[in-house]
């Protein structure tokens, strides 16, 4: 178990490092290498590459035996698991993801100065917190539903649905908060700018997503699990 925990810890760091870099590299590839201007066609091409990127990271997650790049994914699993797993996630996995994101952003800024400043809050703090909270609630609910469902062609279909859902929610929140739904990635950019200890960053990009995740897990348990248990019970009696 201890060896597996070390492996997951390292995987979280590496995947978070790669994830924060991959989004920038996709944009640079579409707009710089391929030479697209900011048109609808360019956005379609970028979305296509973004979906491929998510499939790549979903495959990496399977290969790394559960490695993740988003603290919300880890937190939703930790809430549903035992207390020791919860402590491991809070004390080790999430810090590894944050540190991986920070290192990734620092490397990007030093090697590619034109990458920009990352996601920023473009509305007041209350609207920003509400936006990130709702977006997180939605994506965590979708993820929990996919994890509990039995879909034909499981890995491909679940990754496809999850990728489209994330991109849709990202577009909805991009003009307000960036629609990142990933506190570790935002932390990497905020640390580089020096505003990672502000009230806005903490409330909008950490507290609101964490609350959204907790409410999504509780709602899923309250609404979905009783239905699943009831269906199973009915089948057992009929058999």
Backbone as JSON, one array per atom type, in Angstrom:
{
  "sequence": "XXXXXXXXXXXXXXXXXXXXXXXXXXXXXXXXXXXXXXXXXXXXXXXXXXXXXXXXXXXXXXXXXXXXXXXXXXXXXXXXXXXXXXXXXXXXXXXXXXXXXXXXXXXXXXXXXXXXXXXXXXXXXXXXXXXXXXXXXXXXXXXXXXXXXXXXXXXXXXXXXXXXXXXXXXXXXXXXXXXXXXXXXXXXXXXXXXXXXXXXXXXXXXXXXXXXXXXXXXXXXXXXXXXXXXXXXXXXXXX",
  "N": [[0.82, -1.21, 0.0], [1.95, 1.22, 0.81], [3.92, 1.58, -1.14], [2.3, 1.85, -3.39], [0.98, 4.23, -2.75], [3.1, 6.04, -2.87], [3.66, 5.87, -5.58], [1.27, 6.88, -6.7], [1.39, 9.46, -5.66], [3.65, 10.53, -6.98], [2.72, 10.28, -9.6], [0.55, 12.06, -9.58], [1.89, 14.51, -9.32], [3.4, 14.55, -11.73], [1.39, 14.34, -13.74], [-0.1, 16.67, -13.21], [1.79, 18.63, -13.73], [2.2, 18.13, -16.48], [-0.4, 18.58, -17.43], [-0.98, 21.33, -17.0], [0.8, 22.41, -18.73], [-0.01, 21.35, -21.16], [-2.41, 22.57, -22.03], [-1.61, 25.13, -22.8], [0.24, 24.48, -24.79], [-1.41, 23.3, -26.71], [-2.91, 25.53, -27.59], [-0.83, 27.12, -28.64], [0.05, 25.45, -30.68], [-2.15, 25.39, -32.4], [-2.6, 28.13, -33.07], [-0.08, 29.24, -33.56], [1.75, 27.36, -34.76], [0.14, 25.95, -36.69], [-0.97, 28.18, -37.75], [-3.54, 29.36, -37.64], [-5.95, 31.97, -37.51], [-7.87, 33.83, -35.06], [-10.65, 32.54, -35.43], [-13.9, 31.02, -36.08], [-13.41, 28.52, -37.19], [-10.82, 28.03, -36.28], [-11.34, 27.77, -33.55], [-12.86, 25.46, -33.54], [-10.94, 23.61, -34.41], [-9.15, 23.83, -32.28], [-10.75, 22.88, -30.17], [-11.05, 20.26, -31.0], [-8.42, 19.26, -30.78], [-8.16, 19.64, -28.05], [-9.98, 17.79, -27.03], [-8.74, 15.41, -27.87], [-6.49, 15.67, -26.3], [-7.59, 15.38, -23.74], [-8.41, 12.72, -23.88], [-5.92, 11.53, -24.03], [-4.86, 12.14, -21.49], [-6.72, 10.82, -19.91], [-6.09, 8.2, -20.55], [-3.49, 8.14, -19.56], [-4.11, 8.38, -16.86], [-5.26, 5.87, -16.35], [-3.07, 4.2, -16.86], [-1.28, 5.03, -14.9], [-2.38, 4.04, -12.62], [-4.49, 5.42, -11.3], [-3.61, 8.05, -11.06], [-3.98, 11.63, -10.96], [-4.84, 14.99, -12.06], [-6.35, 16.96, -11.04], [-7.47, 18.47, -8.14], [-10.16, 18.34, -7.38], [-11.21, 16.0, -8.43], [-9.79, 14.12, -6.94], [-10.68, 14.86, -4.4], [-13.46, 14.33, -4.47], [-13.45, 11.55, -4.61], [-12.16, 11.02, -2.22], [-13.94, 11.93, -0.27], [-15.92, 10.05, -0.44], [-14.6, 7.8, 0.39], [-12.59, 5.99, 2.87], [-11.36, 7.28, 6.06], [-8.55, 7.37, 6.3], [-7.73, 7.36, 3.64], [-8.81, 9.78, 2.92], [-7.22, 11.55, 4.44], [-4.74, 11.06, 3.25], [-5.19, 12.01, 0.66], [-5.77, 14.74, 1.1], [-3.47, 15.57, 2.49], [-1.28, 14.78, 0.93], [-1.74, 14.11, -1.9], [-3.19, 16.3, -3.09], [-1.46, 18.55, -2.45], [0.75, 17.67, -4.01], [-0.29, 17.87, -6.59], [-0.75, 20.63, -6.75], [1.88, 21.61, -6.47], [3.05, 20.46, -8.73], [1.66, 21.83, -10.75], [2.5, 24.47, -10.28], [5.27, 24.27, -10.81], [5.11, 23.57, -13.5], [3.92, 25.87, -14.67], [5.87, 27.8, -14.08], [7.98, 26.84, -15.63], [6.85, 27.12, -18.19], [6.58, 29.92, -18.38], [9.23, 30.75, -18.29], [10.32, 29.56, -20.57], [8.57, 30.07, -22.68], [7.71, 33.05, -23.06], [5.47, 34.41, -24.06], [3.13, 33.19, -23.2], [1.17, 34.28, -21.62], [-0.93, 35.28, -18.8], [-2.58, 33.47, -17.58], [-5.77, 32.16, -16.25], [-8.15, 34.6, -15.1], [-10.11, 36.45, -12.71], [-12.94, 37.99, -13.84], [-15.24, 39.16, -13.0], [-17.25, 40.31, -10.18], [-16.42, 39.17, -6.84], [-18.42, 37.58, -5.66], [-20.13, 36.72, -7.76], [-18.19, 35.38, -9.19], [-17.46, 33.3, -7.4], [-19.91, 31.96, -7.24], [-20.19, 31.15, -9.9], [-17.93, 29.41, -10.32], [-18.52, 27.54, -8.36], [-20.99, 26.43, -9.23], [-20.27, 25.44, -11.77], [-18.41, 23.52, -10.99], [-20.01, 21.84, -9.42], [-21.65, 20.82, -11.42], [-19.81, 19.43, -13.17], [-18.64, 17.55, -11.46], [-20.89, 16.11, -10.68], [-21.6, 14.98, -13.15], [-19.32, 13.4, -13.59], [-19.46, 11.58, -11.43], [-21.85, 10.33, -12.07], [-21.14, 9.1, -14.5], [-19.18, 7.35, -13.58], [-20.69, 5.59, -12.07], [-22.35, 4.43, -13.89], [-23.17, 1.95, -16.39], [-21.91, 1.85, -19.34], [-21.91, 1.1, -22.76], [-18.91, 0.25, -24.47], [-17.16, 1.34, -22.6], [-14.74, 2.89, -21.64], [-14.08, 4.61, -23.83], [-16.57, 5.9, -24.43], [-17.29, 7.07, -21.97], [-15.12, 8.78, -21.53], [-15.4, 10.43, -23.75], [-17.93, 11.67, -23.28], [-17.36, 12.93, -20.85], [-15.26, 14.66, -21.65], [-16.51, 16.37, -23.55], [-18.38, 17.53, -21.85], [-16.75, 18.9, -19.99], [-15.48, 20.76, -21.7], [-17.69, 22.21, -22.64], [-18.66, 23.37, -20.24], [-16.39, 24.81, -19.58], [-16.33, 26.72, -21.64], [-18.68, 28.1, -21.05], [-17.99, 29.35, -18.65], [-15.71, 30.77, -19.24], [-15.42, 33.55, -19.84], [-15.98, 34.7, -17.44], [-14.72, 33.57, -15.07], [-12.74, 32.09, -16.13], [-13.4, 29.5, -16.14], [-12.11, 27.15, -15.22], [-12.22, 25.05, -13.31], [-10.39, 23.66, -11.8], [-8.53, 23.8, -9.16], [-5.74, 23.47, -8.7], [-4.41, 24.03, -11.14], [-5.14, 26.73, -11.5], [-3.92, 27.76, -9.25], [-1.24, 27.47, -9.93], [-0.86, 29.45, -11.95], [-1.69, 31.71, -10.53], [0.2, 31.79, -8.48], [2.48, 32.37, -9.96], [1.84, 34.96, -10.76], [1.73, 36.17, -8.33], [-0.57, 36.53, -6.8], [-1.73, 34.55, -5.3], [-2.43, 34.38, -2.65], [-4.55, 35.95, -2.14], [-7.85, 37.09, -1.13], [-9.78, 36.84, -3.12], [-8.75, 34.83, -4.81], [-8.69, 32.6, -3.09], [-11.4, 32.29, -2.25], [-12.88, 32.12, -4.68], [-11.54, 30.24, -6.36], [-10.84, 28.1, -4.78], [-12.42, 27.65, -2.31], [-15.14, 27.82, -3.25], [-15.21, 25.85, -5.43], [-14.59, 23.55, -3.88], [-16.78, 23.43, -2.13], [-18.77, 23.08, -4.06], [-18.04, 20.55, -5.0], [-18.41, 18.95, -2.7], [-21.19, 19.27, -2.26], [-22.1, 18.12, -4.63], [-21.29, 15.42, -4.34], [-22.75, 14.69, -2.02], [-25.37, 15.14, -2.98], [-25.47, 13.29, -5.05], [-25.22, 10.88, -3.64], [-27.56, 11.02, -2.13], [-29.68, 11.15, -4.01], [-29.14, 9.33, -6.12], [-27.93, 6.86, -5.26], [-29.92, 5.59, -3.53], [-31.81, 4.91, -5.49], [-30.38, 3.13, -7.11], [-29.87, 1.08, -5.22], [-32.47, 0.35, -4.61], [-33.37, -0.64, -7.07], [-31.65, -2.83, -7.38], [-32.47, -4.36, -5.19], [-35.11, -4.95, -5.94], [-34.68, -6.55, -8.18], [-33.43, -8.71, -6.96], [-35.46, -9.78, -5.38], [-37.31, -10.49, -7.32], [-35.9, -12.45, -8.62]],
  "CA": [[0.0, 0.0, 0.0], [2.83, 2.39, 0.89], [4.54, 1.74, -2.46], [1.27, 2.36, -4.3], [0.76, 5.64, -2.4], [4.22, 6.82, -3.42], [3.48, 5.9, -7.04], [0.17, 7.81, -6.97], [1.89, 10.79, -5.33], [4.5, 10.96, -8.1], [1.86, 10.39, -10.77], [-0.21, 13.31, -9.46], [2.8, 15.61, -9.62], [3.76, 14.53, -13.16], [0.21, 14.64, -14.54], [-0.44, 18.08, -13.02], [2.81, 19.36, -14.48], [1.92, 17.97, -17.9], [-1.71, 19.14, -17.77], [-0.93, 22.79, -17.07], [1.57, 22.73, -19.94], [-0.68, 20.87, -22.37], [-3.39, 23.54, -22.52], [-0.87, 26.19, -23.49], [0.84, 23.92, -26.0], [-2.48, 23.14, -27.71], [-3.2, 26.86, -28.16], [0.32, 27.52, -29.46], [0.09, 24.6, -31.88], [-3.23, 25.78, -33.31], [-2.52, 29.51, -33.53], [1.27, 29.6, -33.99], [2.31, 26.37, -35.68], [-0.77, 25.77, -37.81], [-1.2, 29.51, -38.33], [-4.93, 29.78, -37.66], [-6.31, 33.2, -36.82], [-8.93, 33.58, -34.08], [-11.93, 32.43, -36.12], [-14.7, 29.87, -35.63], [-12.71, 27.3, -37.62], [-9.71, 27.83, -35.36], [-11.88, 27.29, -32.28], [-13.24, 24.06, -33.74], [-9.69, 22.85, -34.43], [-8.62, 23.82, -30.91], [-11.6, 21.99, -29.39], [-10.72, 18.89, -31.42], [-7.15, 18.9, -30.14], [-8.4, 19.59, -26.61], [-10.61, 16.5, -26.75], [-7.67, 14.41, -27.98], [-5.63, 15.85, -25.13], [-8.27, 14.78, -22.59], [-8.32, 11.27, -24.04], [-4.54, 11.18, -23.7], [-4.7, 12.18, -20.03], [-7.54, 9.74, -19.34], [-5.28, 6.99, -20.72], [-2.4, 8.24, -18.58], [-4.68, 8.11, -15.54], [-5.4, 4.42, -16.21], [-1.74, 3.6, -16.81], [-0.62, 5.4, -13.64], [-3.13, 3.44, -11.52], [-5.31, 6.38, -10.55], [-3.04, 9.39, -10.98], [-4.92, 12.68, -11.35], [-4.27, 16.34, -12.14], [-7.34, 17.9, -10.54], [-7.81, 18.2, -6.74], [-11.59, 18.07, -7.2], [-11.37, 14.58, -8.7], [-9.26, 13.43, -5.76], [-11.52, 15.17, -3.25], [-14.74, 13.63, -4.58], [-13.18, 10.16, -4.23], [-11.77, 10.97, -0.81], [-15.14, 12.11, 0.55], [-16.67, 8.79, -0.47], [-13.77, 6.71, 0.89], [-12.32, 5.92, 4.3], [-10.72, 8.46, 6.63], [-7.12, 7.35, 5.98], [-7.62, 7.79, 2.25], [-9.11, 11.22, 2.93], [-6.03, 12.24, 4.94], [-3.69, 10.93, 2.23], [-5.54, 12.91, -0.45], [-5.64, 16.14, 1.55], [-2.12, 15.88, 2.94], [-0.22, 14.42, -0.01], [-2.07, 14.15, -3.32], [-3.52, 17.66, -3.53], [-0.22, 19.35, -2.5], [1.57, 17.24, -5.15], [-0.9, 18.44, -7.79], [-0.49, 22.07, -6.72], [3.3, 21.82, -6.73], [3.28, 20.13, -10.14], [1.13, 22.93, -11.56], [3.38, 25.63, -10.1], [6.51, 24.01, -11.55], [4.77, 23.62, -14.92], [3.72, 27.27, -15.08], [7.17, 28.48, -14.03], [8.73, 26.39, -16.8], [6.24, 27.75, -19.35], [6.88, 31.36, -18.4], [10.65, 30.93, -18.57], [10.66, 29.08, -21.91], [7.66, 30.68, -23.67], [7.23, 34.25, -22.36], [4.2, 34.93, -24.57], [2.01, 32.33, -22.82], [0.13, 35.06, -20.95], [-0.98, 35.3, -17.34], [-3.48, 32.46, -17.06], [-7.15, 32.57, -15.98], [-8.35, 35.69, -14.15], [-11.48, 36.75, -12.33], [-13.4, 39.16, -14.59], [-16.48, 39.66, -12.39], [-17.06, 40.49, -8.74], [-16.05, 37.95, -6.14], [-19.59, 36.75, -5.38], [-20.51, 36.08, -9.01], [-17.13, 34.45, -9.53], [-17.59, 32.12, -6.55], [-21.11, 31.24, -7.66], [-19.9, 30.53, -11.2], [-17.04, 28.26, -10.14], [-19.23, 26.54, -7.57], [-21.99, 25.76, -10.07], [-19.56, 24.66, -12.79], [-17.82, 22.35, -10.33], [-21.12, 20.96, -9.06], [-22.1, 20.16, -12.65], [-18.85, 18.48, -13.72], [-18.48, 16.45, -10.5], [-22.1, 15.29, -10.79], [-21.47, 14.21, -14.38], [-18.26, 12.4, -13.39], [-19.99, 10.55, -10.54], [-22.84, 9.58, -12.83], [-20.43, 8.23, -15.46], [-18.48, 6.3, -12.84], [-21.67, 4.62, -11.57], [-23.16, 3.87, -14.97], [-22.6, 0.91, -17.24], [-22.08, 2.32, -20.72], [-21.25, 0.25, -23.75], [-17.66, 0.87, -24.89], [-17.07, 2.14, -21.39], [-13.68, 3.9, -21.55], [-14.2, 5.6, -24.89], [-17.8, 6.69, -24.31], [-17.24, 7.88, -20.75], [-14.15, 9.86, -21.75], [-16.01, 11.32, -24.74], [-18.97, 12.46, -22.6], [-16.68, 13.78, -19.87], [-14.51, 15.69, -22.36], [-17.45, 17.36, -24.08], [-18.98, 18.24, -20.72], [-15.75, 19.84, -19.47], [-15.28, 21.83, -22.67], [-18.89, 23.04, -22.63], [-18.67, 24.16, -19.01], [-15.28, 25.76, -19.67], [-16.75, 27.81, -22.52], [-19.7, 28.88, -20.33], [-17.39, 30.17, -17.59], [-14.41, 31.33, -19.65], [-15.41, 35.02, -19.79], [-16.24, 35.16, -16.07], [-13.65, 33.15, -14.16], [-11.83, 31.21, -16.86], [-14.05, 28.2, -16.22], [-11.06, 26.14, -15.15], [-12.69, 23.91, -12.49], [-9.19, 22.94, -11.36], [-7.8, 24.72, -8.26], [-4.29, 23.33, -8.81], [-3.96, 24.77, -12.33], [-5.29, 28.15, -11.22], [-2.9, 28.08, -8.26], [0.04, 27.61, -10.63], [-0.81, 30.76, -12.58], [-1.8, 32.75, -9.5], [1.49, 31.85, -7.8], [3.4, 33.06, -10.86], [1.49, 36.38, -10.74], [1.89, 36.67, -6.97], [-1.84, 36.82, -6.14], [-2.28, 33.28, -4.83], [-2.85, 34.48, -1.26], [-5.62, 36.95, -2.04], [-9.18, 36.59, -0.77], [-10.48, 36.47, -4.35], [-8.27, 33.52, -5.28], [-9.08, 31.55, -2.14], [-12.85, 32.08, -2.24], [-13.41, 31.76, -6.0], [-10.91, 29.09, -7.01], [-10.66, 26.98, -3.85], [-13.56, 27.39, -1.44], [-16.36, 27.57, -4.03], [-15.15, 24.51, -6.05], [-14.65, 22.5, -2.86], [-18.18, 23.35, -1.71], [-19.5, 22.48, -5.17], [-17.72, 19.12, -5.01], [-19.07, 18.31, -1.54], [-22.63, 19.22, -2.53], [-22.34, 17.16, -5.71], [-21.17, 14.08, -3.78], [-23.91, 14.47, -1.16], [-26.57, 15.05, -3.81], [-25.41, 12.01, -5.77], [-25.53, 9.81, -2.68], [-28.95, 11.14, -1.67], [-30.64, 10.94, -5.09], [-28.85, 8.24, -7.04], [-27.67, 5.59, -4.6], [-31.15, 4.89, -3.15], [-32.44, 4.36, -6.69], [-29.59, 1.95, -7.49], [-30.1, 0.04, -4.23], [-33.85, -0.1, -4.77], [-33.42, -1.47, -8.29], [-30.98, -4.09, -7.09], [-33.32, -5.1, -4.3], [-36.25, -5.43, -6.7], [-34.23, -7.66, -9.02], [-33.13, -9.86, -6.11], [-36.72, -10.37, -4.98], [-37.94, -11.12, -8.48], [-35.16, -13.67, -8.92]],
  "C": [[0.86, 1.26, 0.0], [3.51, 2.65, -0.45], [3.54, 2.31, -3.45], [1.0, 3.83, -4.02], [1.87, 6.53, -2.94], [4.08, 6.96, -4.93], [2.38, 6.89, -7.43], [0.61, 9.24, -6.72], [2.74, 11.35, -6.48], [3.67, 11.16, -9.36], [1.06, 11.68, -10.75], [0.66, 14.51, -9.81], [3.07, 15.69, -11.13], [2.56, 14.9, -14.03], [-0.21, 16.1, -14.41], [0.52, 18.98, -13.77], [2.5, 19.32, -15.98], [0.61, 18.65, -18.3], [-1.65, 20.66, -17.93], [-0.13, 23.24, -18.3], [0.78, 22.41, -21.2], [-1.68, 21.88, -22.92], [-2.74, 24.66, -23.3], [-0.3, 25.68, -24.81], [-0.2, 23.68, -27.1], [-2.79, 24.46, -28.39], [-2.06, 27.32, -29.07], [0.37, 26.72, -30.76], [-0.95, 25.05, -32.9], [-2.98, 27.16, -33.91], [-1.13, 29.91, -34.05], [1.8, 28.64, -35.05], [1.43, 26.19, -36.91], [-1.16, 27.09, -38.47], [-2.64, 29.94, -38.42], [-5.08, 31.13, -36.97], [-7.48, 32.88, -35.9], [-10.29, 33.64, -34.76], [-12.69, 31.22, -35.57], [-14.03, 28.56, -36.02], [-11.56, 26.99, -36.68], [-10.19, 27.28, -34.02], [-12.29, 25.83, -32.39], [-12.01, 23.16, -33.74], [-9.12, 22.73, -33.02], [-9.42, 22.88, -30.03], [-11.29, 20.53, -29.73], [-9.43, 18.41, -30.76], [-7.31, 18.8, -28.62], [-9.05, 18.27, -26.21], [-9.59, 15.37, -26.84], [-6.75, 14.46, -26.77], [-6.27, 15.22, -23.89], [-8.27, 13.26, -22.67], [-6.92, 10.78, -23.65], [-4.34, 11.14, -22.18], [-5.57, 11.14, -19.34], [-6.79, 8.41, -19.44], [-4.12, 6.98, -19.74], [-2.89, 7.93, -17.17], [-4.85, 6.61, -15.3], [-4.04, 3.75, -16.06], [-1.06, 3.84, -15.46], [-1.39, 4.91, -12.42], [-3.84, 4.48, -10.64], [-4.7, 7.75, -10.38], [-4.01, 10.43, -11.52], [-4.22, 14.03, -11.36], [-5.22, 17.39, -11.6], [-7.69, 17.56, -9.09], [-9.27, 17.85, -6.52], [-11.9, 16.6, -7.47], [-10.93, 13.76, -7.49], [-10.19, 13.63, -4.57], [-12.85, 14.42, -3.3], [-14.58, 12.15, -4.22], [-12.89, 10.04, -2.74], [-12.98, 11.1, 0.12], [-15.92, 10.81, 0.65], [-15.9, 7.63, 0.14], [-13.6, 6.73, 2.4], [-11.5, 7.12, 4.75], [-9.23, 8.51, 6.31], [-6.88, 7.8, 4.54], [-7.88, 9.28, 2.13], [-7.88, 12.01, 3.38], [-4.89, 12.2, 3.92], [-3.95, 11.9, 1.07], [-5.31, 14.37, -0.08], [-4.19, 16.49, 1.84], [-1.02, 15.63, 1.94], [-0.6, 14.65, -1.47], [-2.36, 15.56, -3.83], [-2.29, 18.57, -3.51], [0.68, 18.96, -3.67], [1.03, 17.83, -6.45], [-0.64, 19.95, -7.87], [0.96, 22.36, -7.07], [3.64, 21.51, -8.18], [2.8, 21.24, -11.06], [2.03, 24.16, -11.47], [4.67, 25.46, -10.9], [6.25, 24.1, -13.05], [4.61, 25.04, -15.43], [5.04, 28.02, -15.09], [8.01, 28.11, -15.25], [8.17, 27.04, -18.07], [6.64, 29.21, -19.48], [8.34, 31.6, -18.77], [11.01, 30.55, -20.0], [9.82, 29.74, -23.01], [7.03, 31.92, -23.03], [5.86, 34.73, -22.82], [3.0, 34.1, -24.16], [0.89, 33.1, -22.12], [0.18, 34.91, -19.45], [-1.93, 34.28, -16.75], [-4.87, 33.0, -16.78], [-7.23, 33.65, -14.91], [-9.83, 35.86, -13.86], [-11.91, 38.05, -12.99], [-14.73, 39.72, -14.09], [-16.23, 39.85, -10.9], [-16.92, 39.14, -8.06], [-17.23, 37.02, -5.9], [-20.07, 36.02, -6.63], [-19.46, 35.05, -9.44], [-17.22, 33.16, -8.72], [-18.8, 31.29, -6.94], [-20.87, 30.5, -8.97], [-19.04, 29.29, -11.04], [-17.71, 27.15, -9.34], [-20.22, 25.74, -8.4], [-21.33, 24.9, -11.15], [-18.97, 23.39, -12.18], [-18.9, 21.35, -9.94], [-21.56, 20.16, -10.28], [-21.11, 19.09, -13.1], [-18.62, 17.3, -12.77], [-19.7, 15.53, -10.55], [-22.05, 14.41, -12.03], [-20.44, 13.08, -14.21], [-18.75, 11.26, -12.5], [-21.02, 9.68, -11.26], [-22.2, 8.63, -13.82], [-19.75, 7.08, -14.75], [-19.44, 5.21, -12.38], [-22.44, 3.91, -12.67], [-22.4, 2.79, -15.73], [-22.91, 1.28, -18.69], [-21.3, 1.41, -21.65], [-20.01, 0.96, -24.31], [-17.2, 1.82, -23.82], [-16.01, 3.25, -21.44], [-13.85, 4.99, -22.59], [-15.42, 6.5, -24.68], [-17.78, 7.59, -23.08], [-16.27, 9.04, -20.91], [-14.7, 10.89, -22.73], [-17.04, 12.24, -24.08], [-18.33, 13.43, -21.61], [-15.95, 14.93, -20.54], [-15.42, 16.78, -22.91], [-18.09, 18.18, -22.96], [-18.01, 19.29, -20.16], [-15.56, 21.02, -20.4], [-16.49, 22.77, -22.7], [-18.93, 23.94, -21.41], [-17.54, 25.19, -19.01], [-15.63, 26.96, -20.53], [-17.76, 28.71, -21.8], [-19.07, 29.81, -19.29], [-16.14, 30.91, -17.98], [-14.35, 32.85, -19.53], [-15.59, 35.57, -18.38], [-15.07, 34.84, -15.14], [-12.54, 32.38, -14.86], [-12.41, 29.83, -16.99], [-13.09, 27.04, -16.09], [-11.51, 24.88, -14.43], [-11.52, 23.03, -12.05], [-8.36, 23.88, -10.48], [-6.29, 24.65, -8.4], [-3.74, 24.12, -9.99], [-4.04, 26.27, -12.09], [-4.22, 28.61, -10.24], [-1.55, 28.28, -8.92], [0.19, 28.98, -11.25], [-0.87, 31.89, -11.55], [-0.48, 32.9, -8.74], [2.5, 32.6, -8.65], [3.12, 34.56, -10.88], [1.67, 36.99, -9.36], [0.59, 37.0, -6.27], [-2.53, 35.55, -5.64], [-2.76, 33.33, -3.38], [-3.96, 35.52, -1.07], [-6.94, 36.28, -1.68], [-9.93, 36.12, -2.01], [-10.06, 35.08, -4.82], [-8.77, 32.41, -4.37], [-10.58, 31.24, -2.23], [-13.36, 31.55, -3.58], [-12.85, 30.44, -6.51], [-10.62, 27.91, -6.08], [-11.94, 26.68, -3.07], [-14.82, 27.03, -2.23], [-16.31, 26.21, -4.75], [-15.22, 23.37, -5.04], [-16.08, 22.32, -2.37], [-19.02, 22.7, -2.8], [-19.28, 20.98, -5.25], [-18.43, 18.38, -3.89], [-20.57, 18.19, -1.78], [-22.97, 18.22, -3.62], [-22.28, 15.72, -5.19], [-22.37, 13.76, -2.89], [-25.19, 14.29, -1.96], [-26.62, 13.72, -4.54], [-25.78, 10.86, -4.84], [-27.0, 9.82, -2.29], [-29.95, 10.75, -2.76], [-30.41, 9.66, -5.88], [-28.69, 6.9, -6.34], [-28.94, 4.87, -4.14], [-31.86, 4.25, -4.34], [-31.74, 3.09, -7.12], [-29.86, 0.79, -6.54], [-31.51, -0.54, -4.36], [-34.01, -0.99, -5.98], [-32.8, -2.82, -8.06], [-31.83, -4.98, -6.2], [-34.51, -5.7, -5.02], [-35.87, -6.61, -7.57], [-33.98, -8.9, -8.18], [-34.43, -10.57, -5.73], [-37.38, -11.1, -6.14], [-37.24, -12.41, -8.86], [-35.52, -14.76, -7.93]]
}
